[in-house]
Amino acid sequence: MNLPKHVELSQTVKACKNKAMTIDEAAVYISVPKSFVPVLADKCPDLIIEANVVMAKRESNGPVIFTLLAFIGIVVIAGLMQ
């Protein structure tokens, strides 16, 4: 089963060590012309292009940290009420 090229590009970039690769490297890896890589990156909401590099967007840890702090606050308040 063949994946769509934009999904293949997204998975390729995310699999890299720094979650980034040049447009030339990406074009060679997924076997498309260099001019087609920006079009594929535009189809993926989790990819951005800066200069000559395709990068995966970093995920935010804000909701996780907020949930953790709220849980700790509830535990502290419950401990003080006893």
PDB file of C-alpha atoms in Angstrom, residues 6-71:
ATOM      1  CA  HIS A   6       2.482  14.506   1.710  1.00  0.00           C
ATOM      2  CA  VAL A   7       2.062  11.844   4.428  1.00  0.00           C
ATOM      3  CA  GLU A   8       5.308  10.209   3.374  1.00  0.00           C
ATOM      4  CA  LEU A   9       7.073  13.597   3.582  1.00  0.00           C
ATOM      5  CA  SER A  10       5.641  14.248   7.037  1.00  0.00           C
ATOM      6  CA  GLN A  11       6.737  10.858   8.359  1.00  0.00           C
ATOM      7  CA  THR A  12      10.174  11.238   6.792  1.00  0.00           C
ATOM      8  CA  VAL A  13      10.789  14.635   8.389  1.00  0.00           C
ATOM      9  CA  LYS A  14       9.506  13.491  11.791  1.00  0.00           C
ATOM     10  CA  ALA A  15      11.790  10.443  11.677  1.00  0.00           C
ATOM     11  CA  CYS A  16      14.920  12.588  11.315  1.00  0.00           C
ATOM     12  CA  LYS A  17      17.057  13.210  14.374  1.00  0.00           C
ATOM     13  CA  ASN A  18      16.338  16.953  14.523  1.00  0.00           C
ATOM     14  CA  LYS A  19      12.884  16.713  12.899  1.00  0.00           C
ATOM     15  CA  ALA A  20      14.205  18.753   9.987  1.00  0.00           C
ATOM     16  CA  MET A  21      15.732  18.132   6.569  1.00  0.00           C
ATOM     17  CA  THR A  22      16.613  20.213   3.544  1.00  0.00           C
ATOM     18  CA  ILE A  23      14.294  20.427   0.573  1.00  0.00           C
ATOM     19  CA  ASP A  24      16.913  18.674  -1.570  1.00  0.00           C
ATOM     20  CA  GLU A  25      17.186  15.724   0.846  1.00  0.00           C
ATOM     21  CA  ALA A  26      13.415  15.416   1.098  1.00  0.00           C
ATOM     22  CA  ALA A  27      13.001  15.448  -2.685  1.00  0.00           C
ATOM     23  CA  VAL A  28      15.556  12.683  -3.126  1.00  0.00           C
ATOM     24  CA  TYR A  29      14.100  10.580  -0.311  1.00  0.00           C
ATOM     25  CA  ILE A  30      10.482  10.639  -1.502  1.00  0.00           C
ATOM     26  CA  SER A  31      11.367  10.731  -5.228  1.00  0.00           C
ATOM     27  CA  VAL A  32       9.728  13.980  -6.295  1.00  0.00           C
ATOM     28  CA  PRO A  33      11.120  17.124  -7.961  1.00  0.00           C
ATOM     29  CA  LYS A  34      12.547  19.780  -5.626  1.00  0.00           C
ATOM     30  CA  SER A  35       9.897  22.273  -6.685  1.00  0.00           C
ATOM     31  CA  PHE A  36       7.124  19.906  -5.530  1.00  0.00           C
ATOM     32  CA  VAL A  37       8.321  19.582  -1.906  1.00  0.00           C
ATOM     33  CA  PRO A  38       6.919  23.001  -0.790  1.00  0.00           C
ATOM     34  CA  VAL A  39       3.542  22.058  -2.282  1.00  0.00           C
ATOM     35  CA  LEU A  40       3.526  18.834  -0.272  1.00  0.00           C
ATOM     36  CA  ALA A  41       4.607  20.671   2.887  1.00  0.00           C
ATOM     37  CA  ASP A  42       1.691  23.099   2.480  1.00  0.00           C
ATOM     38  CA  LYS A  43      -0.732  20.157   2.505  1.00  0.00           C
ATOM     39  CA  CYS A  44       0.568  19.033   5.921  1.00  0.00           C
ATOM     40  CA  PRO A  45      -0.494  21.238   8.820  1.00  0.00           C
ATOM     41  CA  ASP A  46       2.368  19.909  10.983  1.00  0.00           C
ATOM     42  CA  LEU A  47       5.185  20.896   8.582  1.00  0.00           C
ATOM     43  CA  ILE A  48       6.708  24.315   8.010  1.00  0.00           C
ATOM     44  CA  ILE A  49       9.362  25.550   5.593  1.00  0.00           C
ATOM     45  CA  GLU A  50      12.004  28.052   6.664  1.00  0.00           C
ATOM     46  CA  ALA A  51      14.626  29.008   4.091  1.00  0.00           C
ATOM     47  CA  ASN A  52      15.664  25.703   2.483  1.00  0.00           C
ATOM     48  CA  VAL A  53      14.596  23.459   5.386  1.00  0.00           C
ATOM     49  CA  VAL A  54      11.405  21.472   5.977  1.00  0.00           C
ATOM     50  CA  MET A  55      10.710  21.209   9.715  1.00  0.00           C
ATOM     51  CA  ALA A  56       8.101  19.508  11.869  1.00  0.00           C
ATOM     52  CA  LYS A  57       6.272  21.840  14.238  1.00  0.00           C
ATOM     53  CA  ARG A  58       7.111  21.364  17.871  1.00  0.00           C
ATOM     54  CA  GLU A  59       4.313  20.160  20.101  1.00  0.00           C
ATOM     55  CA  SER A  60       3.353  22.329  23.042  1.00  0.00           C
ATOM     56  CA  ASN A  61       3.499  20.966  26.592  1.00  0.00           C
ATOM     57  CA  GLY A  62       1.215  23.693  27.987  1.00  0.00           C
ATOM     58  CA  PRO A  63      -1.914  21.584  28.551  1.00  0.00           C
ATOM     59  CA  VAL A  64       0.084  18.800  30.202  1.00  0.00           C
ATOM     60  CA  ILE A  65       1.819  21.204  32.577  1.00  0.00           C
ATOM     61  CA  PHE A  66      -1.474  22.929  33.452  1.00  0.00           C
ATOM     62  CA  THR A  67      -3.138  19.590  34.235  1.00  0.00           C
ATOM     63  CA  LEU A  68      -0.203  18.503  36.394  1.00  0.00           C
ATOM     64  CA  LEU A  69      -0.199  21.777  38.364  1.00  0.00           C
ATOM     65  CA  ALA A  70      -3.983  21.590  38.872  1.00  0.00           C
ATOM     66  CA  PHE A  71      -3.691  18.026  40.203  1.00  0.00           C
TER      67      PHE A  71
END
